Coordinates of C-alpha atoms and ligand atoms in Angstrom, one line a residue:
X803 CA 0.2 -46.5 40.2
X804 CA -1.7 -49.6 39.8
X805 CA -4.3 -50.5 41.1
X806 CA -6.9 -53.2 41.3
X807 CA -10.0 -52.7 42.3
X808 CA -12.4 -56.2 44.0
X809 CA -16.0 -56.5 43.7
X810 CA -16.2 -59.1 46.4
X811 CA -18.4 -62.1 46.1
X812 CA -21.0 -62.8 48.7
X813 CA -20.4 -66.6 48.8
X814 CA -17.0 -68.6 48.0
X815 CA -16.2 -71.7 45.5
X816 CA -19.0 -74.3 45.7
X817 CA -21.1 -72.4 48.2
X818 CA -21.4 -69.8 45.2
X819 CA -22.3 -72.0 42.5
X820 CA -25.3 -73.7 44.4
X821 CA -26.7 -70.0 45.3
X822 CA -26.4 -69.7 41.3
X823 CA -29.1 -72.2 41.1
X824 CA -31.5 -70.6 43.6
X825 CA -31.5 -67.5 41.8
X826 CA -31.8 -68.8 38.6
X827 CA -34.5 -70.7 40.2
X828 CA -36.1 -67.2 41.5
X829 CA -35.8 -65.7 38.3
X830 CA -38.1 -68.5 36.6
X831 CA -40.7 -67.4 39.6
X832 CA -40.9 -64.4 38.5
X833 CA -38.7 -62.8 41.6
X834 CA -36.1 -61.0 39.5
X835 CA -34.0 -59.9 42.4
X836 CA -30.8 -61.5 41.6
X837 CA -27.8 -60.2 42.8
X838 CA -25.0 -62.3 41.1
X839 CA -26.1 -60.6 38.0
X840 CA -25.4 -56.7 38.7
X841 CA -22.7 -54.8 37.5
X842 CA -20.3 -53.5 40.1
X843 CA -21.4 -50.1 38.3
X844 CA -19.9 -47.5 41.3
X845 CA -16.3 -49.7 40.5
X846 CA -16.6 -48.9 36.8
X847 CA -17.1 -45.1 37.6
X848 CA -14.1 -45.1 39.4
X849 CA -11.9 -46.9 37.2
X850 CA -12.8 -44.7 34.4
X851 CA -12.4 -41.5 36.8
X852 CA -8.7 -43.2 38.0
X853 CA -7.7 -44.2 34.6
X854 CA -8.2 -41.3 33.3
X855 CA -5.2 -39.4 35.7
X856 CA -3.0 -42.0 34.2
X857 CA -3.3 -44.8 36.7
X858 CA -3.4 -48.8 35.7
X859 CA -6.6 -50.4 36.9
X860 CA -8.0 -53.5 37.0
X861 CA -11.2 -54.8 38.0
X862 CA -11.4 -58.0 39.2
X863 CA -15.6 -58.7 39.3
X864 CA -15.5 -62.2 41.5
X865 CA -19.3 -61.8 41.6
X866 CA -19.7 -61.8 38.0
X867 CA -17.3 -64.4 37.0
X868 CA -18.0 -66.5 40.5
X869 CA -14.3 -66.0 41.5
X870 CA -13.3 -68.0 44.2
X871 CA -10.7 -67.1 47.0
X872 CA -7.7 -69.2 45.2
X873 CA -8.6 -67.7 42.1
X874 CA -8.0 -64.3 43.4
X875 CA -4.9 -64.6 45.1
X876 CA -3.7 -66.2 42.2
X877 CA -4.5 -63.1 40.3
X878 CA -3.3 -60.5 43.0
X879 CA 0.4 -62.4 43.3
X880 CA 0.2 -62.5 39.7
X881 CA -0.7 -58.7 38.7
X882 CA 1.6 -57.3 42.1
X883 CA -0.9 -54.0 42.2
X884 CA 0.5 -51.0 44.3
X885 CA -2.9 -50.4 45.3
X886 CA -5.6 -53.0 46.3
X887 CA -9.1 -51.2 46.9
X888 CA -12.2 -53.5 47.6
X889 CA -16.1 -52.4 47.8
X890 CA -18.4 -53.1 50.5
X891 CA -21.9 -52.7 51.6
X892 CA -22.5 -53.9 54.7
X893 CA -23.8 -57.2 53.6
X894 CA -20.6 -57.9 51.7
X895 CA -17.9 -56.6 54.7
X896 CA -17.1 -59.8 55.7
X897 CA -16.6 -60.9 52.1
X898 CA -14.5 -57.5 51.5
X899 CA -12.5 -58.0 54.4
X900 CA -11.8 -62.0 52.8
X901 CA -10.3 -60.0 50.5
X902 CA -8.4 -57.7 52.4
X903 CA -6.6 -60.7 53.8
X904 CA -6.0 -62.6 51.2
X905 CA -4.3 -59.3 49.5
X906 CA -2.4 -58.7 53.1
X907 CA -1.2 -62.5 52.2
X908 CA 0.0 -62.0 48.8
X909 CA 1.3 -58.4 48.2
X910 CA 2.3 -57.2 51.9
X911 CA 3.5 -53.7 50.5
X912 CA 0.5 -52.9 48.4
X913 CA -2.0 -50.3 50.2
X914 CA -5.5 -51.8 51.4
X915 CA -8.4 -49.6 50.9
X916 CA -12.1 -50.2 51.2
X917 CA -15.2 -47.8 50.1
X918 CA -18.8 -48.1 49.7
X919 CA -21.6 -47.9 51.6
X920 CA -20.6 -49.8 54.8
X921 CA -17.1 -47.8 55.1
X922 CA -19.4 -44.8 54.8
X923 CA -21.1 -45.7 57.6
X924 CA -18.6 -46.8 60.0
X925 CA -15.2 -45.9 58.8
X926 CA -13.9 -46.7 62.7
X927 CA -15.1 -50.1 62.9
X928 CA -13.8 -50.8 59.3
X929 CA -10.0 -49.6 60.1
X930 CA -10.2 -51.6 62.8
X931 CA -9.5 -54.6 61.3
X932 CA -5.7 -54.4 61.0
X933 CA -5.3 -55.0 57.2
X934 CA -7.4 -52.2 56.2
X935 CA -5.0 -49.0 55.4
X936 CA -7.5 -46.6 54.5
X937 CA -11.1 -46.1 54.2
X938 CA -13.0 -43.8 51.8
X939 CA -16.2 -42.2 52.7
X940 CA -18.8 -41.2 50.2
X941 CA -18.3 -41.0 46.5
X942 CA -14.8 -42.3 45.7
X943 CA -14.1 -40.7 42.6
X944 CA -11.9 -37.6 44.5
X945 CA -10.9 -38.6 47.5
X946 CA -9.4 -41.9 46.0
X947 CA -7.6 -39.9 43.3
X948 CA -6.4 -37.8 46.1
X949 CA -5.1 -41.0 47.7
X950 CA -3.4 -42.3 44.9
X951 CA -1.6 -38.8 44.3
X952 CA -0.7 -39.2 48.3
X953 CA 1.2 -42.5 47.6
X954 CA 2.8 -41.3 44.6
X955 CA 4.5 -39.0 47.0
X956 CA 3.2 -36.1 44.9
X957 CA 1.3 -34.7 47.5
X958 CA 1.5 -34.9 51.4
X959 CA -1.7 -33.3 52.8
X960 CA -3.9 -36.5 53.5
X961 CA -5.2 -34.8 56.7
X962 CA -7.1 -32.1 54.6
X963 CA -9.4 -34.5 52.5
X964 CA -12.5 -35.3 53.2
X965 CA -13.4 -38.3 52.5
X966 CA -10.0 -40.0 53.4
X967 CA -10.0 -42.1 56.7
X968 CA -6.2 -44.1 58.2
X969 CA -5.0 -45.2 61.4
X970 CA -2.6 -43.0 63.3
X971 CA -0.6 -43.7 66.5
X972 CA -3.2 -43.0 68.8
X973 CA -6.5 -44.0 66.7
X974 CA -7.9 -43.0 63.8
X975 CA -8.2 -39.6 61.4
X976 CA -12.2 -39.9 60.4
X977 CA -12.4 -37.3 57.8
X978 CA -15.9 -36.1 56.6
X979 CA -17.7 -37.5 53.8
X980 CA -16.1 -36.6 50.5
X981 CA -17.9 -33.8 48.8
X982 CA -20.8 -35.0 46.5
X983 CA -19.9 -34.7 42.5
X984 CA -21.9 -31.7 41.7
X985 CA -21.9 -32.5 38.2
X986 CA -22.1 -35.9 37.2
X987 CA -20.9 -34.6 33.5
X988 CA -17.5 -34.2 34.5
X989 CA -16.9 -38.1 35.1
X990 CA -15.9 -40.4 31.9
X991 CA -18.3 -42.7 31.3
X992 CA -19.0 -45.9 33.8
X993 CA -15.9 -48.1 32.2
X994 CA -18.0 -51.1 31.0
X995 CA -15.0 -52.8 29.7
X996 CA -13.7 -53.4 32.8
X997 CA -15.9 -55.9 34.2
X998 CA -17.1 -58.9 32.2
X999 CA -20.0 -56.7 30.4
X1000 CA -20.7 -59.8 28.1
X1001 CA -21.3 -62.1 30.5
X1002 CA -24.1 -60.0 31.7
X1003 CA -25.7 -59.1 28.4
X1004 CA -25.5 -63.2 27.9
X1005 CA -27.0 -63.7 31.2
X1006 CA -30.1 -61.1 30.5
X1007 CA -30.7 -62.9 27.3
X1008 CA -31.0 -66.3 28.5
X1009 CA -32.6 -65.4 32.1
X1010 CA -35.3 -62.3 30.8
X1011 CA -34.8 -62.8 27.2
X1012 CA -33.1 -59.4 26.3
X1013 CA -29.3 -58.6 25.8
X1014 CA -29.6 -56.5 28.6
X1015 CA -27.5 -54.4 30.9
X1016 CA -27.7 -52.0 33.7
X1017 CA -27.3 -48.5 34.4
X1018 CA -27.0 -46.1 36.7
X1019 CA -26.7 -42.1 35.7
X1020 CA -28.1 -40.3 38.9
X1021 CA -27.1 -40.1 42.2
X1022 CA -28.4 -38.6 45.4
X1023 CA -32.3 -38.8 46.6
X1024 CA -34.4 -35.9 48.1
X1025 CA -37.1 -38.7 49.8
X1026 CA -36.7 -39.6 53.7
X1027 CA -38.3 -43.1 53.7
X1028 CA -36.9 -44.6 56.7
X1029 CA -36.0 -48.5 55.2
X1030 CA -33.4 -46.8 53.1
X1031 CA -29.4 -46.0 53.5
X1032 CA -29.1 -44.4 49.7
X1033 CA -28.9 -40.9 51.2
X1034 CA -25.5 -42.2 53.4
X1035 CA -23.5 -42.5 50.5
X1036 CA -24.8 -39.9 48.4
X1037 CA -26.8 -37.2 49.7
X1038 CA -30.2 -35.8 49.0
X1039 CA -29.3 -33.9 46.1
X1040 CA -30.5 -35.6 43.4
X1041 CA -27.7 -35.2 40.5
X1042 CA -28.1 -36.6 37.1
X1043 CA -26.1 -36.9 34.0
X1044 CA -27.0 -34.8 30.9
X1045 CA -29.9 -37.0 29.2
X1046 CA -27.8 -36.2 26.0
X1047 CA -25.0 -37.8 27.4
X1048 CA -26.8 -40.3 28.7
X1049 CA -28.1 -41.3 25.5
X1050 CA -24.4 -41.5 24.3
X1051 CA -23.8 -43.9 26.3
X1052 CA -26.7 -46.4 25.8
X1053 CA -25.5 -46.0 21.9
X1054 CA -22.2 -46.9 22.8
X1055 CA -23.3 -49.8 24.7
X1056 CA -25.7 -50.7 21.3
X1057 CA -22.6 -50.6 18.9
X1058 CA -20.1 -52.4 21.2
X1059 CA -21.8 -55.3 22.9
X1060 CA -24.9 -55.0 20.8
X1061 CA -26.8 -54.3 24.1
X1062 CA -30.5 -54.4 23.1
X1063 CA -31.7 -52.9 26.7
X1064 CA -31.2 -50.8 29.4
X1065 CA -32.4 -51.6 33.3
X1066 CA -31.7 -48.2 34.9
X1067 CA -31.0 -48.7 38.9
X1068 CA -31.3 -45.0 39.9
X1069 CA -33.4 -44.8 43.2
X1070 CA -35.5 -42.3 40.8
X1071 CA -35.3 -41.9 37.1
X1072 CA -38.0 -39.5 36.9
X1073 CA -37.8 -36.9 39.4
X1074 CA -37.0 -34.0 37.3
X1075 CA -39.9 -33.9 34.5
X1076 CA -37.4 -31.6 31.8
X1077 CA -34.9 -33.7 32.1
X1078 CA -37.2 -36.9 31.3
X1079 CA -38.6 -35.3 28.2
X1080 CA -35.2 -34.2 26.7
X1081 CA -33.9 -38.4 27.5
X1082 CA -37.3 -39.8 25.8
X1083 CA -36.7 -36.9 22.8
X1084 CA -33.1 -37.5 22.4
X1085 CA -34.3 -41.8 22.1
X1086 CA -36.9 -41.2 19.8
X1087 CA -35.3 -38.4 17.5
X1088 CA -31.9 -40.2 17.5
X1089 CA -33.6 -43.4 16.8
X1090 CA -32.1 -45.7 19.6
X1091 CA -34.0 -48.7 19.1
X1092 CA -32.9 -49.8 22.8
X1093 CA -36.0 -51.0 25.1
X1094 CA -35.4 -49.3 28.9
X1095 CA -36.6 -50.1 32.3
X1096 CA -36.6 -47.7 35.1
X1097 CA -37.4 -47.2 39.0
X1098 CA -39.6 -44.8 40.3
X1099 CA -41.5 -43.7 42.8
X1100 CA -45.7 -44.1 42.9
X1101 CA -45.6 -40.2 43.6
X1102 CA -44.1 -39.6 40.2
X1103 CA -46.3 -41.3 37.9
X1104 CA -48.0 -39.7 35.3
X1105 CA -49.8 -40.6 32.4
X1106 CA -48.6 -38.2 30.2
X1107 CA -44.9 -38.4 31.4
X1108 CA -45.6 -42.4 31.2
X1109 CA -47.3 -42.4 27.7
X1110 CA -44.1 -40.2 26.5
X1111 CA -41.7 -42.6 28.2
X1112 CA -43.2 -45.8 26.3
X1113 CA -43.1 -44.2 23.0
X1114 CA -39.2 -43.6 24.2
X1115 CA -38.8 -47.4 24.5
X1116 CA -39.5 -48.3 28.4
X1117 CA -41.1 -51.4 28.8
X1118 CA -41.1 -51.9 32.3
X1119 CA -41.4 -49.7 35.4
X1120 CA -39.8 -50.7 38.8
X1121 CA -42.0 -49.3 41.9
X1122 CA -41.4 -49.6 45.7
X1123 CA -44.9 -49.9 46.8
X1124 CA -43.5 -52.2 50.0
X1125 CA -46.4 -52.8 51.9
X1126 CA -49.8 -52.8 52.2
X1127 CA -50.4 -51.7 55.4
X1128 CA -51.6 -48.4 56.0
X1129 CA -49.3 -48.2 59.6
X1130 CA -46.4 -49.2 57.8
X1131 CA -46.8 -47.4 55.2
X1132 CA -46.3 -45.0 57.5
X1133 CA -43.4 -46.5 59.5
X1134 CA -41.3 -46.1 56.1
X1135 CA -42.4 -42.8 55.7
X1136 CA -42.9 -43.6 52.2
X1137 CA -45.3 -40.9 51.8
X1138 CA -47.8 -42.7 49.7
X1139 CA -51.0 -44.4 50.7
X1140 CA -52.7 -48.0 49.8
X1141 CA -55.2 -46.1 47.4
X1142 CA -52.4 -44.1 45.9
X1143 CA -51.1 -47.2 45.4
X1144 CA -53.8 -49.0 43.4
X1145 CA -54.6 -45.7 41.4
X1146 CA -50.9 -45.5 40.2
X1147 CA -50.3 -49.1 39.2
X1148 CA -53.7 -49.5 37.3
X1149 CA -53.0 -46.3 35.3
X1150 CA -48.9 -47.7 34.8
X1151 CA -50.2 -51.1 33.9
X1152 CA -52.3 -49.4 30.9
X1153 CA -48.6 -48.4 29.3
X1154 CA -46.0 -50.7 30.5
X1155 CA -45.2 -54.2 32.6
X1156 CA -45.1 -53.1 36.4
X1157 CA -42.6 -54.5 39.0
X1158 CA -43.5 -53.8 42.4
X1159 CA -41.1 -53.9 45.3
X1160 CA -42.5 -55.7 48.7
X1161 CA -41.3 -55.6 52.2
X1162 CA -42.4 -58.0 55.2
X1163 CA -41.2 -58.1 59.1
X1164 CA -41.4 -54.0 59.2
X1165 CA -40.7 -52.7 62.3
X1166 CA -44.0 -53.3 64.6
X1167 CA -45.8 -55.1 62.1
X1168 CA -47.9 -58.5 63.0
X1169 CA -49.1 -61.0 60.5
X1170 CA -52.2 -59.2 60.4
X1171 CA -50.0 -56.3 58.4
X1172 CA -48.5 -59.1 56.3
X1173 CA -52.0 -60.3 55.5
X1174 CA -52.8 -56.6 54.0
X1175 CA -49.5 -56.8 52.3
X1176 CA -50.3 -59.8 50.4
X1177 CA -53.7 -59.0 50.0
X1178 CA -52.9 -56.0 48.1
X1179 CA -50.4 -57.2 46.3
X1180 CA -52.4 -60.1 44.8
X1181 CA -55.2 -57.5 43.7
X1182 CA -52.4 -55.5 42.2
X1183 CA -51.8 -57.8 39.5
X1184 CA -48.3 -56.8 38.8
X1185 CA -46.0 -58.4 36.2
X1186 CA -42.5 -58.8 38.3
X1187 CA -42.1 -58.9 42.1
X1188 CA -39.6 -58.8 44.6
X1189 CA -40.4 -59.9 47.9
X1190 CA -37.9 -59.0 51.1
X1191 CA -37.8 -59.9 54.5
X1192 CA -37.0 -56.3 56.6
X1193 CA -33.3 -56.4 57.3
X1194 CA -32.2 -52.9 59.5
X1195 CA -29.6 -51.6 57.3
X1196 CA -27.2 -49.0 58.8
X1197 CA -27.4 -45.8 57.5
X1198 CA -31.3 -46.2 57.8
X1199 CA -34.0 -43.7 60.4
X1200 CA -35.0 -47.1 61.6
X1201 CA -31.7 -48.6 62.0
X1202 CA -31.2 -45.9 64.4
X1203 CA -34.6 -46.4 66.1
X1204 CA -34.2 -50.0 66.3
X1205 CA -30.8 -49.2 68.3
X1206 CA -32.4 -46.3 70.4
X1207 CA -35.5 -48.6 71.6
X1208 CA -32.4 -51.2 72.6
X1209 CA -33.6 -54.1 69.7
X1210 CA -30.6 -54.4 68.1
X1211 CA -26.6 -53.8 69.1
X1212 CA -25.3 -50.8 67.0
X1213 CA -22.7 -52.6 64.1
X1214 CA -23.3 -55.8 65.8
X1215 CA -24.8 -57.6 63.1
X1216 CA -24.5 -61.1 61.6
X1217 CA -23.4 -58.7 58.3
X1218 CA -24.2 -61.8 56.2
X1219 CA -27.9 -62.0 57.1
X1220 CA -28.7 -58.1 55.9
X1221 CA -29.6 -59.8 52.6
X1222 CA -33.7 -59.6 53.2
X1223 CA -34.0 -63.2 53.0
X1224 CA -33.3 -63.6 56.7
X1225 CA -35.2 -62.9 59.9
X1226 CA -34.1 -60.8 62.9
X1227 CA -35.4 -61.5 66.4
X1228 CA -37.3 -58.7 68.4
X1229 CA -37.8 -56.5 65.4
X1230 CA -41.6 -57.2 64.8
X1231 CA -44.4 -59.5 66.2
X1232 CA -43.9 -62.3 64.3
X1233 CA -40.9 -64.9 65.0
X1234 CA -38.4 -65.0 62.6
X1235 CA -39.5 -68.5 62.0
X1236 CA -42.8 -67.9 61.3
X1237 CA -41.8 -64.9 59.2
X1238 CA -40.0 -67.2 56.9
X1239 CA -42.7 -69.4 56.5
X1240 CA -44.8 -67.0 55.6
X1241 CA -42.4 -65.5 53.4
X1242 CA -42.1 -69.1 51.8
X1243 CA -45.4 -68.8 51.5
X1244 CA -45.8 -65.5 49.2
X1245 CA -43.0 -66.6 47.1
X1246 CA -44.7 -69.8 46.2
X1247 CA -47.8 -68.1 45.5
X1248 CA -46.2 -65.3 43.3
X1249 CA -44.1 -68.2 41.7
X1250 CA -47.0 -70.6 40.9
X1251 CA -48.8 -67.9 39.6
X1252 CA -45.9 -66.5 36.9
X1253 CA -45.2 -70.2 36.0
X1254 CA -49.2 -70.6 35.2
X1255 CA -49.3 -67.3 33.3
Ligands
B12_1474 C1 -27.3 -51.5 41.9 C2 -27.4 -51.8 43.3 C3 -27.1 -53.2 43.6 C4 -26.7 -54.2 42.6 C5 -25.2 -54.0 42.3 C6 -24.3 -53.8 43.5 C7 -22.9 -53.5 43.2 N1 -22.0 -54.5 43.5 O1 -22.5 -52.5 42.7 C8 -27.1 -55.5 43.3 C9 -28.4 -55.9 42.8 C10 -26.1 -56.7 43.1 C11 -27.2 -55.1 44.7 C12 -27.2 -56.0 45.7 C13 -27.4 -55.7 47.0 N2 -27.7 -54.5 47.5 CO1 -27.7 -52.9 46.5 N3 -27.8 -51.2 45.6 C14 -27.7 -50.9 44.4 C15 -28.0 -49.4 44.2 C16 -29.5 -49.3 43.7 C17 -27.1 -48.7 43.3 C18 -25.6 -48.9 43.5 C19 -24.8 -48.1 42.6 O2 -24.3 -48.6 41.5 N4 -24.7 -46.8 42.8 C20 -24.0 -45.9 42.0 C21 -22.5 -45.9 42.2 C22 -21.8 -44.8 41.5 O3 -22.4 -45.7 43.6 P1 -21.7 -46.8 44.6 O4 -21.9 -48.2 44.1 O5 -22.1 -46.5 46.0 O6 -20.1 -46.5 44.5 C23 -19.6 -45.2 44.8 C24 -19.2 -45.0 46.3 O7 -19.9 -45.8 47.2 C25 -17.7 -45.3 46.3 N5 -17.3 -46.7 46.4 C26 -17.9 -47.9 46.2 N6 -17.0 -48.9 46.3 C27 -15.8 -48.4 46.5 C28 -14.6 -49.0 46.6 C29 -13.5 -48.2 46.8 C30 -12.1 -48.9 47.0 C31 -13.6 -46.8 46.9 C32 -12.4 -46.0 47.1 C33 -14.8 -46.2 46.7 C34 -15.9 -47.0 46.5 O8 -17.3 -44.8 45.1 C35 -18.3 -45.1 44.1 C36 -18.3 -44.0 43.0 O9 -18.6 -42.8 43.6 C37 -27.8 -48.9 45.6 C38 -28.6 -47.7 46.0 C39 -27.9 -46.4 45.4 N7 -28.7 -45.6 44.7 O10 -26.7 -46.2 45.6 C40 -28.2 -50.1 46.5 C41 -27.6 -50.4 47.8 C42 -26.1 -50.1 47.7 N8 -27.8 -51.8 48.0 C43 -28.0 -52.1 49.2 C44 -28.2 -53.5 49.6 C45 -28.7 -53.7 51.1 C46 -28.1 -54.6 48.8 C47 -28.3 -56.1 49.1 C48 -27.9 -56.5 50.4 C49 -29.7 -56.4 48.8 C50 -30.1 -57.9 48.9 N9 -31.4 -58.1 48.9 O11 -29.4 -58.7 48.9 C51 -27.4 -56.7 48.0 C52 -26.0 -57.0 48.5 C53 -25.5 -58.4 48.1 C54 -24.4 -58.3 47.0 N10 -23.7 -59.4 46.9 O12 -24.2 -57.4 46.3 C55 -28.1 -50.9 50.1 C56 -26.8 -50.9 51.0 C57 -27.1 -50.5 52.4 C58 -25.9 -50.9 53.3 N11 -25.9 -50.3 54.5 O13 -25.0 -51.6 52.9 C59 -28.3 -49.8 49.1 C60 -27.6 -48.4 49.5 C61 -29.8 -49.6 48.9 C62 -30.6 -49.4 50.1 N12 -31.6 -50.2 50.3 O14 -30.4 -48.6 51.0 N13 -27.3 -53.7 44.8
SF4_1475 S1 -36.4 -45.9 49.1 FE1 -36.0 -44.8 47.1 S2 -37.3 -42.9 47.3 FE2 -37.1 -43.8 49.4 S3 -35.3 -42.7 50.2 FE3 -34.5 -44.6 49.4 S4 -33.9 -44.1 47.3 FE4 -35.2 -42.4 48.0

């Protein structure tokens, strides 16, 4: 078969290129949340995983490359796929289902599938569209392999897989979530050829001065904090790949695109201490010379663990610290306290450069809890910051609660404003207004600061 798979791009044409400036913009500030410049990594896994049964894939990244609509119906007339399947978090579903069209348009007998997150989540409201043919829920690598088999005609038995979601005559078959990949060894490699990797690496030198690129070589999280919807799309079962192979990889990513570091985006690199030791033992003994950056919890800091993980090459750790209010600290059930807070940061600044993940607008909060927030986070001193306004995000505990206590419409969201730059009505005490004036204000604060430092 082939197929083509879309990484869908948030904004179109000139709309695109003026958000481009914003973020490079935020970047200079310090605010290194910048989504233009991510690798459409869960894409790459399943292109390798689907061009590995023999199927033709290719990825069309209109985020990276800032593809507009013309440019990808160009493409899809051009390449005349059997298969079309596009990624969506909920954020991106309208842009997904731009695509969706635009494929209906140009190749009315290929098949239409979506995945991701948003899918996931609400596979019903997602084949309700009519251009959508199937939906995948979960991780796509089986199910979608199992689709492609399907409309091969080598297999008829779509009923029986879970994960695999269609229309029939009188509604909809809404399988179960495809089973988790128990282990994460048995995939090929994240196929960084397929999207533009270069571009990326190019983009990390110029914007944080390393020829950098992401990674991601876990999946799952055991934690419950309520903000979250990682544990929708893949469990609580935190899976990782074999550090060896892992280290394989980052070589491979050294000799081909001369990739001189490594930002992992795994909710948690560190959970499991053995297998942190054997990764930092395999880059020191093996002699990588690739500086790493990783995400982790305040809970799982350790000096030891930390002092280990520099001499392995990490310059930076990523931490959701998220506010600074005791209450919701609590509300996100993030299991950590203020003074937990300051402990852990003062003993990770000692090793590394800290990033620290803030939220404002939690459920219940008033400007008083803001206050606290940006209090703390000023005492904290921290290197890199990202600042976000609270968007509910389906799949979330408080996305649910927010529903139950009647705040928001279940699925009726303005899908484009779930980007945590934007304020919801009715969600806390402040109005939204004043929320994103006070969100202006941290962000010039934070911004001032890094461009003084
Ligand atoms: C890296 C990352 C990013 C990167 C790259 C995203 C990308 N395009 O891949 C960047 C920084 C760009 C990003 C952006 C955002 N992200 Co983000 N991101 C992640 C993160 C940390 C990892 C994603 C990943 O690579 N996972 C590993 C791969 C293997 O999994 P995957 O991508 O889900 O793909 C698998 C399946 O979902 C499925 N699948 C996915 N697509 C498709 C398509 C088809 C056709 C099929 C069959 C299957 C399929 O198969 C894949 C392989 O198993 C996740 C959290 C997490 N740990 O998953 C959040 C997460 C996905 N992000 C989230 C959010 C909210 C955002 C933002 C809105 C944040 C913001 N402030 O703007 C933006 C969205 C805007 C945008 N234009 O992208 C939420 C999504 C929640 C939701 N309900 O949608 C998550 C779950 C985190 C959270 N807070 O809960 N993100
Ligand atoms: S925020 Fe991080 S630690 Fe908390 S549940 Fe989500 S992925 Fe896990």
């Amino acid at each position: 078969m082939k197929v083509i798979l879309v990484n869908p791009a948030f904004y179109d044409g000139d709309a695109f290129r003026n958000r481009f400036e914003d973020y490079v913009d935020w970047i200079r500030g310090g605010n290194l949340y910048v989504a233009p410049f991510e690798p459409p990594l869960g894409l790459a896994y399943l292109t390798a995983a689907i061009k590995r049964l023999g199927h033709e894939v290719i990825l069309l990244d209109m985020q990276g490359l800032m593809m507009d609509s013309a440019e990808l119906a160009r493409r899809l007339s051009a390449e005349q796929p059997d298969v079309v399947g596009v990624a969506a978090m909920t954020p991106t579903l309208p842009a997904a289902l731009r695509v969706v069209d635009i494929a209906a348009e140009m190749i009315p007998d290929a098949t239409l599938v979506l995945g991701g997150v948003h899918p996931t989540l609400d596979p019903q409201g997602v084949l309700a569209h009519p251009n959508v043919d199937y939906v995948i829920r979960g991780e796509g690598e089986k199910p979608f392999a199992h689709l492609l088999d399907i409309l091969a005609g080598n297999r008829n038995d779509r009923a029986q897989i879970h994960g695999l979601c269609y229309r029939e005559k009188n509604g909809f078959h809404i399988a179960p979530k495809a089973e988790p990949v128990e282990n994460l060894d048995d995939l090929p490699p994240a196929d960084y050829d397929a999207f533009p990797v270069d571009l990326y690496v190019e983009h990390n030198r110029v914007l944080r001065s390393t020829r950098g690129i992401s990674m991601i070589v876990s999946r799952g999280c055991p934690y419950t904090c309520t903000f979250c919807a990682v544990q929708q799309t893949m469990g609580r079962t935190w899976r990782t790949k074999s550090p060896d192979k892992v280290v394989d990889d980052i070589i491979r990513l050294r000799d081909e695109h001369g990739v001189e570091g490594v930002w992992f985006k795994d909710s948690i690199f560190n959970l499991r201490p053995k297998w942190t030791e054997r990764f930092c033992q395999q880059m020191m003994q093996r002699k990588v010379g690739v500086e790493w950056q990783a995400l982790t919890r305040i809970n799982l800091l350790d000096e030891d663990e930390l002092e280990m993980m520099k001499a392995a090459g990490l310059t930076q750790i990523d931490l959701g610290i998220e506010s600074g209010s005791p209450r919701s600290l609590l509300r996100l059930k993030k299991k950590i306290t203020v003074e937990d807070i300051k402990e852990k940061v003062a003993l990770a600044k000692k090793h590394v450069r800290v990033f620290g993940f803030f939220m404002i607008g939690i459920p219940g909060e008033t400007e008083d809890d803001v206050r606290q927030t940006f209090e703390l986070a000023k005492a904290l001193n921290l290197d890199r910051w990202s600042w976000s306004i609270y968007s509910p995000l389906p799949g979330s505990e408080l996305y649910d609660e927010l529903v139950a206590e009647g705040r928001i419409k279940p699925y009726a969201l303005d899908h484009e404003r779930v980007h945590f730059t934007e304020a919801y009505d009715g969600i806390c005490a402040i109005s939204p207004d004043r929320l994103k004036q006070l969100y202006a204000e941290i962000n010039d604060y934070f911004s001032h600061r890094q461009r003084a430092a």
